[in-house]
Coordinates of N, CA, C and O in Angstrom, one line a residue:
M176 N -7.0 21.6 -5.5 CA -8.0 20.7 -4.9 C -7.5 19.3 -4.8 O -7.0 18.7 -5.7
K177 N -7.4 18.8 -3.6 CA -6.9 17.5 -3.2 C -8.1 16.5 -3.2 O -9.1 16.7 -2.7
I178 N -7.8 15.3 -3.9 CA -8.8 14.2 -3.9 C -8.1 13.0 -3.5 O -7.1 12.6 -4.1
A179 N -8.6 12.4 -2.4 CA -8.1 11.1 -1.9 C -8.6 10.0 -2.7 O -9.8 9.9 -2.9
V180 N -7.8 9.0 -3.1 CA -8.3 7.9 -3.9 C -7.9 6.6 -3.3 O -6.7 6.4 -3.0
K181 N -8.8 5.7 -3.1 CA -8.6 4.4 -2.5 C -8.1 3.4 -3.6 O -8.6 3.4 -4.7
N182 N -7.2 2.4 -3.1 CA -6.7 1.4 -3.9 C -5.6 1.7 -4.9 O -5.3 0.8 -5.7
M183 N -5.0 2.8 -4.7 CA -3.9 3.2 -5.6 C -2.6 2.6 -4.9 O -2.2 3.2 -3.9
V184 N -2.1 1.5 -5.4 CA -1.1 0.8 -4.7 C 0.3 0.6 -5.4 O 1.3 0.1 -4.9
C185 N 0.3 1.2 -6.6 CA 1.6 1.0 -7.4 C 1.6 2.1 -8.5 O 0.7 2.9 -8.7
Q186 N 2.8 2.1 -9.2 CA 2.9 3.2 -10.3 C 1.9 2.9 -11.4 O 1.6 3.9 -12.1
R187 N 1.5 1.8 -11.7 CA 0.6 1.5 -12.7 C -0.8 2.1 -12.4 O -1.5 2.6 -13.3
C188 N -1.1 2.1 -11.0 CA -2.3 2.8 -10.6 C -2.2 4.3 -10.8 O -3.2 4.9 -11.3
V189 N -1.1 4.8 -10.5 CA -0.9 6.3 -10.8 C -1.1 6.6 -12.3 O -1.7 7.5 -12.7
L190 N -0.4 5.8 -13.1 CA -0.6 5.9 -14.6 C -2.0 5.8 -15.0 O -2.5 6.6 -15.8
A191 N -2.8 4.9 -14.5 CA -4.1 4.6 -14.9 C -5.0 5.9 -14.5 O -5.9 6.4 -15.3
V192 N -4.8 6.4 -13.3 CA -5.6 7.6 -12.9 C -5.1 8.8 -13.7 O -6.0 9.6 -14.1
T193 N -3.9 8.9 -14.1 CA -3.4 10.0 -14.9 C -4.0 9.9 -16.3 O -4.4 11.0 -16.8
Q194 N -4.1 8.7 -16.8 CA -4.8 8.6 -18.1 C -6.3 9.0 -18.1 O -6.7 9.7 -19.0
I195 N -6.9 8.7 -17.0 CA -8.3 9.2 -16.9 C -8.4 10.7 -16.8 O -9.2 11.3 -17.5
L196 N -7.5 11.3 -16.0 CA -7.5 12.8 -15.9 C -7.2 13.4 -17.3 O -7.8 14.4 -17.7
D197 N -6.2 12.8 -18.1 CA -5.9 13.4 -19.4 C -7.1 13.2 -20.4 O -7.4 14.1 -21.1
Q198 N -7.8 12.0 -20.3 CA -8.9 11.8 -21.2 C -10.1 12.8 -20.9 O -10.8 13.2 -21.8
M199 N -10.3 13.1 -19.6 CA -11.4 13.9 -19.2 C -10.9 15.4 -19.3 O -11.7 16.3 -19.1
E200 N -9.6 15.6 -19.7 CA -9.1 16.9 -19.8 C -9.2 17.7 -18.5 O -9.6 18.9 -18.4
L201 N -8.9 17.0 -17.3 CA -9.0 17.7 -16.1 C -7.5 18.0 -15.7 O -6.6 17.2 -15.7
P202 N -7.2 19.4 -15.6 CA -5.9 19.8 -15.3 C -5.5 19.4 -13.9 O -6.3 19.6 -12.9
Y203 N -4.3 18.8 -13.7 CA -3.8 18.4 -12.4 C -2.4 18.8 -12.2 O -1.6 19.0 -13.2
Q204 N -2.0 18.9 -10.9 CA -0.7 19.3 -10.6 C 0.2 18.0 -10.3 O 1.3 18.0 -10.7
Q205 N -0.5 17.1 -9.6 CA 0.3 15.9 -9.2 C -0.7 14.7 -9.0 O -1.8 14.9 -8.6
V206 N -0.2 13.5 -9.4 CA -0.9 12.3 -9.0 C 0.1 11.4 -8.4 O 1.2 11.1 -8.9
T207 N -0.2 11.0 -7.1 CA 0.7 10.0 -6.4 C -0.2 9.0 -5.9 O -1.4 9.0 -6.0
M208 N 0.3 8.0 -5.3 CA -0.4 6.8 -4.8 C -1.3 7.4 -3.7 O -0.9 8.0 -2.7
G209 N -2.6 7.2 -3.9 CA -3.6 7.6 -2.9 C -4.1 9.1 -3.0 O -5.0 9.5 -2.3
E210 N -3.5 9.9 -4.0 CA -3.9 11.3 -4.0 C -3.7 11.9 -5.4 O -2.8 11.6 -6.1
V211 N -4.8 12.7 -5.6 CA -4.7 13.6 -6.9 C -4.9 14.9 -6.5 O -5.7 15.4 -5.7
I212 N -4.0 15.8 -7.0 CA -4.1 17.3 -6.7 C -4.4 17.9 -8.1 O -3.6 18.0 -9.0
L213 N -5.7 18.4 -8.1 CA -6.1 19.1 -9.3 C -5.6 20.6 -9.3 O -5.5 21.2 -8.3
S214 N -5.4 21.1 -10.5 CA -5.0 22.5 -10.6 C -6.1 23.5 -10.2 O -5.9 24.5 -9.7
D215 N -7.4 23.1 -10.6 CA -8.5 24.0 -10.3 C -9.6 23.1 -9.6 O -9.6 22.0 -9.7
S216 N -10.6 23.8 -9.0 CA -11.7 23.1 -8.5 C -12.6 22.7 -9.8 O -12.5 23.3 -10.9
V217 N -13.3 21.6 -9.6 CA -14.2 21.2 -10.7 C -15.6 21.2 -10.2 O -16.0 21.1 -9.1
S218 N -16.6 21.2 -11.3 CA -18.0 21.1 -10.9 C -18.3 19.8 -10.4 O -17.6 18.9 -10.5
E219 N -19.5 19.7 -9.6 CA -19.9 18.5 -9.0 C -20.1 17.4 -10.1 O -19.9 16.2 -9.9
E220 N -20.6 17.9 -11.2 CA -21.0 17.0 -12.4 C -19.6 16.3 -12.9 O -19.5 15.1 -13.0
K221 N -18.6 17.2 -13.0 CA -17.2 16.7 -13.5 C -16.6 15.8 -12.5 O -16.0 14.8 -12.8
R222 N -16.8 16.1 -11.2 CA -16.2 15.3 -10.1 C -16.9 13.9 -10.1 O -16.2 12.9 -9.9
Q223 N -18.2 13.9 -10.3 CA -18.9 12.7 -10.3 C -18.5 11.8 -11.6 O -18.3 10.5 -11.4
Q224 N -18.3 12.4 -12.7 CA -17.8 11.7 -13.8 C -16.4 11.1 -13.6 O -16.2 10.0 -14.0
F225 N -15.5 11.8 -12.9 CA -14.2 11.4 -12.5 C -14.4 10.2 -11.5 O -13.7 9.2 -11.7
S226 N -15.3 10.3 -10.6 CA -15.5 9.3 -9.6 C -16.0 8.0 -10.3 O -15.5 6.9 -10.1
D227 N -16.9 8.1 -11.3 CA -17.4 7.0 -12.1 C -16.3 6.3 -12.8 O -16.3 5.1 -12.9
A228 N -15.5 7.1 -13.5 CA -14.4 6.6 -14.3 C -13.4 5.8 -13.3 O -12.9 4.8 -13.7
L229 N -13.1 6.4 -12.2 CA -12.2 5.7 -11.2 C -12.8 4.3 -10.8 O -12.2 3.4 -10.7
E230 N -14.1 4.4 -10.4 CA -14.8 3.1 -10.0 C -14.8 2.1 -11.1 O -14.7 0.9 -10.7
A231 N -14.8 2.5 -12.3 CA -14.8 1.5 -13.5 C -13.6 0.7 -13.5 O -13.6 -0.4 -14.0
I232 N -12.5 1.2 -12.9 CA -11.2 0.5 -13.0 C -10.7 0.1 -11.5 O -9.6 -0.2 -11.3
G233 N -11.7 0.1 -10.6 CA -11.3 -0.4 -9.2 C -10.9 0.6 -8.2 O -10.4 0.2 -7.1
F234 N -11.0 1.9 -8.5 CA -10.6 2.9 -7.5 C -11.8 3.6 -6.9 O -12.9 3.4 -7.5
E235 N -11.6 4.4 -5.9 CA -12.8 5.0 -5.3 C -12.3 6.4 -4.7 O -11.3 6.4 -4.0
I236 N -13.1 7.4 -4.8 CA -12.8 8.7 -4.2 C -13.3 8.5 -2.7 O -14.3 8.1 -2.4
I237 N -12.4 9.0 -1.8 CA -12.6 8.9 -0.4 C -12.9 10.3 0.1 O -12.1 11.2 0.1
D238 N -14.2 10.5 0.7 CA -14.5 11.8 1.2 C -14.4 11.9 2.7 O -14.2 13.0 3.2
D239 N -14.6 10.8 3.3 CA -14.5 10.8 4.8 C -13.1 10.9 5.3 O -12.2 10.3 4.9
K240 N -12.9 11.9 6.3 CA -11.5 12.3 6.7 C -10.8 11.1 7.4 O -9.7 10.8 7.3
R241 N -11.6 10.3 8.1 CA -11.0 9.1 8.8 C -10.6 8.1 7.8 O -9.6 7.5 8.0
K242 N -11.5 7.9 6.8 CA -11.1 6.9 5.8 C -9.9 7.4 5.0 O -9.0 6.6 4.6
Q243 N -9.8 8.7 4.8 CA -8.6 9.2 4.1 C -7.4 9.0 4.9 O -6.3 8.7 4.3
L244 N -7.5 9.1 6.2 CA -6.3 8.9 7.1 C -5.8 7.5 7.0 O -4.7 7.1 7.0
I245 N -6.9 6.5 7.1 CA -6.5 5.1 7.0 C -5.8 4.8 5.7 O -4.9 4.0 5.6
E246 N -6.4 5.4 4.6 CA -5.8 5.1 3.2 C -4.4 5.7 3.2 O -3.5 5.1 2.6
K247 N -4.1 6.8 3.9 CA -2.7 7.3 3.9 C -1.8 6.4 4.7 O -0.7 6.3 4.3
V248 N -2.3 5.9 5.8 CA -1.4 4.9 6.6 C -1.1 3.7 5.7 O 0.0 3.3 5.6
K249 N -2.1 3.1 5.0 CA -1.9 2.0 4.1 C -0.9 2.3 3.0 O 0.0 1.6 2.7
T250 N -1.1 3.5 2.3 CA -0.2 3.9 1.3 C 1.2 4.1 1.7 O 2.1 3.7 1.1
T251 N 1.4 4.6 2.9 CA 2.7 4.9 3.5 C 3.4 3.6 3.8 O 4.6 3.4 3.5
I252 N 2.6 2.6 4.3 CA 3.2 1.2 4.6 C 3.5 0.6 3.3 O 4.7 0.0 3.1
I253 N 2.6 0.7 2.3 CA 2.9 0.0 1.0 C 4.2 0.6 0.3 O 5.0 -0.1 -0.2
N254 N 4.2 1.9 0.3 CA 5.4 2.6 -0.2 C 6.7 2.1 0.5 O 7.7 1.9 -0.1
F255 N 6.6 2.0 1.9 CA 7.8 1.7 2.6 C 8.2 0.3 2.3 O 9.4 0.0 2.1
I256 N 7.3 -0.6 2.2 CA 7.6 -2.1 2.1 C 7.9 -2.4 0.6 O 8.9 -3.0 0.4
H257 N 7.2 -1.9 -0.3 CA 7.3 -2.3 -1.7 C 8.1 -1.4 -2.6 O 8.5 -1.8 -3.7
H258 N 8.3 -0.1 -2.2 CA 8.9 0.8 -3.1 C 10.1 1.5 -2.6 O 10.9 1.9 -3.4
D259 N 10.2 1.8 -1.3 CA 11.3 2.5 -0.8 C 12.6 1.6 -0.8 O 12.5 0.6 -0.2
Q260 N 13.7 2.1 -1.4 CA 14.9 1.4 -1.3 C 15.7 1.7 0.0 O 16.6 1.0 0.3
E261 N 15.5 2.9 0.5 CA 16.2 3.2 1.8 C 15.3 2.9 3.0 O 14.4 3.6 3.3
K262 N 15.6 1.8 3.6 CA 15.0 1.3 4.7 C 15.5 2.2 6.0 O 16.7 2.5 6.1
T263 N 14.5 2.5 6.8 CA 15.0 3.3 8.0 C 15.2 2.5 9.3 O 14.7 1.4 9.3
K264 N 15.8 3.0 10.2 CA 16.0 2.3 11.5 C 14.9 2.7 12.5 O 14.9 2.2 13.7
L265 N 14.0 3.6 12.1 CA 12.9 4.0 12.9 C 11.9 2.8 13.1 O 11.8 1.9 12.3
T266 N 11.3 2.8 14.3 CA 10.3 1.8 14.5 C 9.0 2.1 13.6 O 8.9 3.3 13.1
V267 N 8.1 1.2 13.4 CA 6.9 1.4 12.6 C 6.2 2.6 13.2 O 5.7 3.4 12.4
S268 N 6.1 2.6 14.5 CA 5.2 3.7 15.1 C 5.9 5.1 14.9 O 5.2 6.0 14.5
E269 N 7.2 5.1 15.0 CA 7.9 6.4 14.8 C 7.8 6.8 13.2 O 7.5 8.0 12.9
F270 N 8.0 5.9 12.4 CA 8.0 6.1 10.9 C 6.6 6.6 10.5 O 6.5 7.6 9.9
L271 N 5.5 6.0 11.0 CA 4.2 6.4 10.6 C 3.8 7.7 11.2 O 3.2 8.6 10.5
S272 N 4.1 7.9 12.5 CA 3.8 9.2 13.1 C 4.5 10.3 12.3 O 3.9 11.4 12.1
D273 N 5.8 10.1 11.9 CA 6.5 11.1 11.2 C 5.9 11.3 9.8 O 5.7 12.5 9.4
K274 N 5.6 10.3 9.0 CA 5.1 10.5 7.7 C 3.6 11.0 7.6 O 3.3 11.7 6.7
V275 N 2.8 10.5 8.6 CA 1.3 10.8 8.5 C 1.1 12.0 9.4 O 0.0 12.6 9.3
Q276 N 2.0 12.4 10.3 CA 1.8 13.6 11.1 C 0.6 13.5 12.1 O -0.1 14.4 12.4
Y277 N 0.4 12.3 12.7 CA -0.5 11.9 13.7 C 0.2 11.1 14.8 O 1.1 10.4 14.5
D278 N -0.4 11.2 16.0 CA 0.1 10.3 17.1 C -0.1 8.9 16.7 O -1.3 8.5 16.3
Y279 N 0.8 8.0 17.0 CA 0.7 6.6 16.6 C -0.4 5.9 17.3 O -1.2 5.1 16.8
N280 N -0.7 6.3 18.6 CA -1.7 5.6 19.4 C -3.1 5.9 18.7 O -3.9 5.1 18.7
Y281 N -3.3 7.1 18.3 CA -4.5 7.4 17.6 C -4.6 6.7 16.3 O -5.7 6.1 16.0
L282 N -3.6 6.7 15.5 CA -3.6 5.9 14.3 C -3.9 4.5 14.4 O -4.7 3.9 13.7
S283 N -3.3 3.9 15.5 CA -3.4 2.5 15.7 C -4.8 2.2 16.1 O -5.4 1.2 15.6
S284 N -5.4 2.9 17.0 CA -6.8 2.6 17.4 C -7.8 2.8 16.3 O -8.7 2.1 16.1
L285 N -7.6 3.9 15.6 CA -8.4 4.2 14.4 C -8.3 3.1 13.4 O -9.4 2.6 12.8
F286 N -7.1 2.7 13.0 CA -6.9 1.6 12.0 C -7.6 0.3 12.5 O -8.3 -0.2 11.7
S287 N -7.4 0.0 13.7 CA -7.9 -1.3 14.2 C -9.5 -1.2 14.1 O -10.2 -2.1 13.7
E288 N -10.0 -0.1 14.5 CA -11.5 0.1 14.5 C -12.1 0.1 13.1 O -13.1 -0.6 12.9
M289 N -11.4 0.7 12.1 CA -12.0 0.7 10.8 C -11.6 -0.4 9.9 O -12.3 -0.8 9.0
E290 N -10.5 -1.1 10.2 CA -10.0 -2.2 9.3 C -10.2 -3.6 9.8 O -10.1 -4.5 9.2
G291 N -10.4 -3.6 11.2 CA -10.5 -4.9 11.8 C -9.2 -5.7 12.1 O -9.3 -6.8 12.5
I292 N -8.1 -5.0 11.7 CA -6.8 -5.7 12.1 C -5.9 -4.5 12.6 O -6.2 -3.4 12.4
T293 N -4.8 -4.9 13.2 CA -3.8 -3.9 13.7 C -3.0 -3.4 12.6 O -2.9 -4.1 11.5
I294 N -2.3 -2.3 12.8 CA -1.3 -1.8 11.8 C -0.2 -2.8 11.7 O 0.2 -3.1 10.6
E295 N 0.2 -3.3 12.8 CA 1.3 -4.3 12.8 C 1.0 -5.6 11.9 O 1.8 -6.0 11.1
K296 N -0.3 -6.0 12.0 CA -0.7 -7.2 11.3 C -0.7 -6.8 9.7 O -0.3 -7.6 8.9
Y297 N -1.2 -5.6 9.4 CA -1.3 -5.1 8.1 C 0.2 -5.0 7.5 O 0.5 -5.4 6.4
L298 N 1.1 -4.5 8.3 CA 2.5 -4.4 7.9 C 3.1 -5.8 7.6 O 3.8 -6.0 6.6
I299 N 2.8 -6.7 8.5 CA 3.3 -8.1 8.3 C 2.8 -8.7 7.1 O 3.5 -9.3 6.3
N300 N 1.5 -8.5 6.8 CA 0.8 -9.0 5.6 C 1.5 -8.4 4.3 O 1.8 -9.1 3.4
Q301 N 1.8 -7.1 4.4 CA 2.5 -6.5 3.3 C 4.0 -7.0 3.1 O 4.4 -7.2 2.0
K302 N 4.6 -7.2 4.2 CA 6.0 -7.8 4.1 C 5.9 -9.2 3.5 O 6.8 -9.5 2.7
I303 N 5.0 -10.0 4.0 CA 4.9 -11.3 3.4 C 4.6 -11.4 1.9 O 5.2 -12.1 1.1
E304 N 3.8 -10.4 1.5 CA 3.5 -10.3 0.0 C 4.8 -9.9 -0.7 O 5.0 -10.4 -1.8
K305 N 5.6 -9.0 -0.1 CA 6.8 -8.7 -0.7 C 7.8 -9.8 -0.8 O 8.5 -10.0 -1.8
V306 N 7.8 -10.6 0.3 CA 8.7 -11.8 0.4 C 8.2 -12.8 -0.8 O 9.1 -13.3 -1.5
K307 N 6.9 -13.0 -1.0 CA 6.4 -13.9 -2.0 C 6.9 -13.4 -3.4 O 7.4 -14.1 -4.3
E308 N 6.7 -12.0 -3.6 CA 7.2 -11.4 -4.9 C 8.7 -11.7 -5.1 O 9.1 -12.1 -6.2
L309 N 9.5 -11.5 -4.1 CA 10.9 -11.7 -4.2 C 11.3 -13.1 -4.4 O 12.2 -13.5 -5.2
I310 N 10.6 -14.0 -3.8 CA 10.8 -15.5 -4.0 C 10.4 -15.9 -5.4 O 11.2 -16.6 -6.1
V311 N 9.3 -15.4 -5.9 CA 8.9 -15.7 -7.3 C 9.9 -15.2 -8.3 O 10.2 -15.8 -9.3
Y312 N 10.5 -13.9 -8.1 CA 11.5 -13.4 -9.0 C 12.8 -14.2 -8.9 O 13.5 -14.2 -9.9
D313 N 13.0 -15.0 -7.9 CA 14.1 -15.9 -7.8 C 15.5 -15.3 -8.0 O 16.4 -15.9 -8.6
E314 N 15.7 -14.0 -7.6 CA 17.0 -13.3 -7.8 C 17.8 -13.2 -6.5 O 18.9 -13.0 -6.6
L315 N 17.1 -13.3 -5.4 CA 17.7 -13.1 -4.1 C 17.7 -14.3 -3.3 O 16.6 -15.1 -3.4
S316 N 18.6 -14.6 -2.4 CA 18.6 -15.6 -1.4 C 17.6 -15.2 -0.3 O 17.3 -14.0 -0.1
L317 N 17.2 -16.2 0.5 CA 16.3 -15.8 1.7 C 17.1 -14.9 2.6 O 16.4 -14.0 3.2
K318 N 18.3 -15.1 2.8 CA 19.2 -14.2 3.6 C 19.0 -12.7 3.1 O 18.9 -11.8 3.9
Q319 N 19.2 -12.6 1.8 CA 19.2 -11.2 1.2 C 17.8 -10.6 1.3 O 17.6 -9.5 1.6
I320 N 16.7 -11.4 1.2 CA 15.3 -11.0 1.4 C 15.1 -10.6 2.7 O 14.5 -9.5 3.0
A321 N 15.6 -11.4 3.7 CA 15.4 -11.0 5.2 C 16.1 -9.7 5.4 O 15.5 -8.9 6.1
D322 N 17.3 -9.5 4.9 CA 18.0 -8.3 5.2 C 17.3 -7.1 4.5 O 17.2 -6.1 5.2
Q323 N 16.8 -7.3 3.3 CA 16.2 -6.2 2.6 C 14.9 -5.8 3.3 O 14.6 -4.5 3.3
L324 N 14.2 -6.7 3.9 CA 12.9 -6.4 4.6 C 13.0 -6.1 6.1 O 12.0 -6.0 6.8
G325 N 14.3 -6.1 6.6 CA 14.5 -5.8 8.0 C 14.2 -6.9 8.9 O 14.0 -6.6 10.1
Y326 N 14.3 -8.1 8.5 CA 14.1 -9.2 9.5 C 15.5 -9.4 10.2 O 16.5 -9.3 9.5
S327 N 15.4 -9.9 11.4 CA 16.7 -10.1 12.1 C 17.4 -11.4 11.7 O 18.6 -11.5 11.9
S328 N 16.6 -12.2 11.2 CA 17.2 -13.5 10.7 C 16.4 -14.2 9.7 O 15.2 -13.9 9.6
V329 N 16.9 -15.2 9.0 CA 16.1 -16.0 8.0 C 15.1 -16.8 8.8 O 13.9 -17.0 8.3
A330 N 15.5 -17.3 10.0 CA 14.6 -18.1 10.8 C 13.3 -17.3 11.1 O 12.2 -17.8 11.1
Y331 N 13.5 -16.0 11.6 CA 12.4 -15.2 11.9 C 11.5 -15.0 10.7 O 10.3 -15.0 10.8
L332 N 12.1 -14.6 9.6 CA 11.3 -14.5 8.3 C 10.6 -15.8 8.0 O 9.3 -15.7 7.7
S333 N 11.2 -16.9 8.0 CA 10.5 -18.2 7.8 C 9.4 -18.5 8.7 O 8.3 -18.9 8.2
N334 N 9.6 -18.2 10.0 CA 8.5 -18.5 11.0 C 7.3 -17.6 10.7 O 6.2 -18.1 10.7
Q335 N 7.6 -16.3 10.4 CA 6.5 -15.3 10.1 C 5.8 -15.7 8.8 O 4.5 -15.7 8.7
F336 N 6.6 -16.1 7.8 CA 6.0 -16.5 6.6 C 5.1 -17.7 6.7 O 4.0 -17.7 6.2
K337 N 5.5 -18.7 7.5 CA 4.7 -19.8 7.7 C 3.5 -19.5 8.5 O 2.4 -20.1 8.2
K338 N 3.5 -18.6 9.5 CA 2.4 -18.3 10.3 C 1.3 -17.7 9.4 O 0.1 -17.9 9.5
V339 N 1.7 -16.8 8.4 CA 0.8 -16.1 7.6 C 0.3 -17.0 6.5 O -1.0 -17.0 6.1
T340 N 1.2 -17.7 5.8 CA 0.8 -18.5 4.6 C 0.5 -20.0 4.8 O -0.2 -20.6 4.0
G341 N 1.0 -20.5 5.9 CA 0.9 -21.9 6.1 C 1.9 -22.7 5.4 O 1.9 -24.0 5.5
L342 N 2.8 -22.1 4.7 CA 3.9 -22.7 4.0 C 5.3 -22.3 4.4 O 5.4 -21.0 4.8
T343 N 6.2 -23.0 4.2 CA 7.6 -22.5 4.4 C 8.0 -21.8 3.1 O 7.4 -22.0 2.0
P344 N 8.9 -20.8 3.2 CA 9.4 -20.1 2.0 C 9.9 -21.1 0.9 O 9.5 -20.9 -0.3
S345 N 10.5 -22.1 1.2 CA 11.0 -23.1 0.2 C 10.0 -23.8 -0.4 O 10.0 -24.0 -1.6
H346 N 9.0 -24.3 0.4 CA 7.8 -24.9 -0.2 C 7.0 -23.9 -1.1 O 6.6 -24.3 -2.2
F347 N 6.8 -22.7 -0.8 CA 6.2 -21.6 -1.6 C 7.0 -21.5 -2.8 O 6.4 -21.5 -3.9
K348 N 8.3 -21.5 -2.8 CA 9.1 -21.4 -4.0 C 8.9 -22.5 -4.9 O 8.9 -22.3 -6.2
N349 N 8.7 -23.7 -4.4 CA 8.4 -24.8 -5.3 C 7.1 -24.8 -6.0 O 6.9 -25.3 -7.1
I350 N 6.0 -24.2 -5.3 CA 4.7 -24.3 -5.8 C 4.3 -22.9 -6.6 O 3.6 -23.0 -7.5
R351 N 4.8 -21.9 -6.1 CA 4.7 -20.5 -6.7 C 3.3 -20.2 -7.3 O 3.0 -19.0 -7.4
S352 N 2.6 -21.1 -7.7 CA 1.4 -20.8 -8.6 C 0.3 -20.1 -7.8 O -0.2 -20.6 -6.8
E353 N -0.1 -18.9 -8.2 CA -1.4 -18.3 -7.8 C -1.3 -18.0 -6.3 O -2.5 -17.9 -5.7
K354 N -0.2 -17.9 -5.6 CA -0.3 -17.7 -4.2 C -0.1 -16.2 -3.8 O -0.2 -15.9 -2.7
R355 N 0.2 -15.3 -4.7 CA 0.3 -14.0 -4.3 C -1.0 -13.3 -4.4 O -1.9 -13.7 -5.1
I356 N -1.2 -12.3 -3.5 CA -2.5 -11.5 -3.4 C -2.3 -10.1 -3.9 O -1.2 -9.5 -3.5
P357 N -3.1 -9.6 -4.8 CA -2.9 -8.2 -5.1 C -2.8 -7.3 -3.9 O -3.5 -7.5 -3.0
L358 N -2.0 -6.2 -4.0 CA -1.8 -5.4 -2.9 C -3.0 -4.7 -2.3 O -3.2 -4.5 -1.1
D359 N -3.9 -4.4 -3.2 CA -5.2 -3.7 -2.7 C -6.2 -4.7 -2.1 O -7.1 -4.3 -1.5
K360 N -5.8 -6.0 -2.1 CA -6.7 -7.0 -1.5 C -6.1 -7.5 -0.1 O -6.7 -8.3 0.5
V361 N -4.9 -7.1 0.2 CA -4.2 -7.5 1.4 C -4.9 -6.9 2.6 O -5.2 -5.8 2.6

């Protein structure tokens, strides 16, 4: 039994959901970002208890198929930007179509309709959050960050960063305080 879960954006989220499953003694096969695969079907009462426990820590079960698809697009983008070490040469549209198994035009129009922003804008926002994270870690140069995130140049990264944040990357590096946004709020 598959259950789609909203707001699972990192491995700590997976761990938190896994702990709930263990506490509730719900047998599961797999827990990944955005999805739980239970070993058996559960009663409606047990499912509601699971849903309540998830909501108590900021997650939500998604029953609507269109919302599930949007969450899968978001999770795929988050994985790609924040967790995948192997960057692909595919365009965003090719990458998403391949991973989500839907036509990109359909995904794009559905995403825009339901989220109020384009997939491209969401991707840019995620990339900028990753840039912020890497700047705060202070382990890589801007050139290395640009290369890691697929920017053609430091100037392009800097321009996009300033458009989104209103700050240059170097100014952001100097102030650093409280400027990052949690991934589930992007």
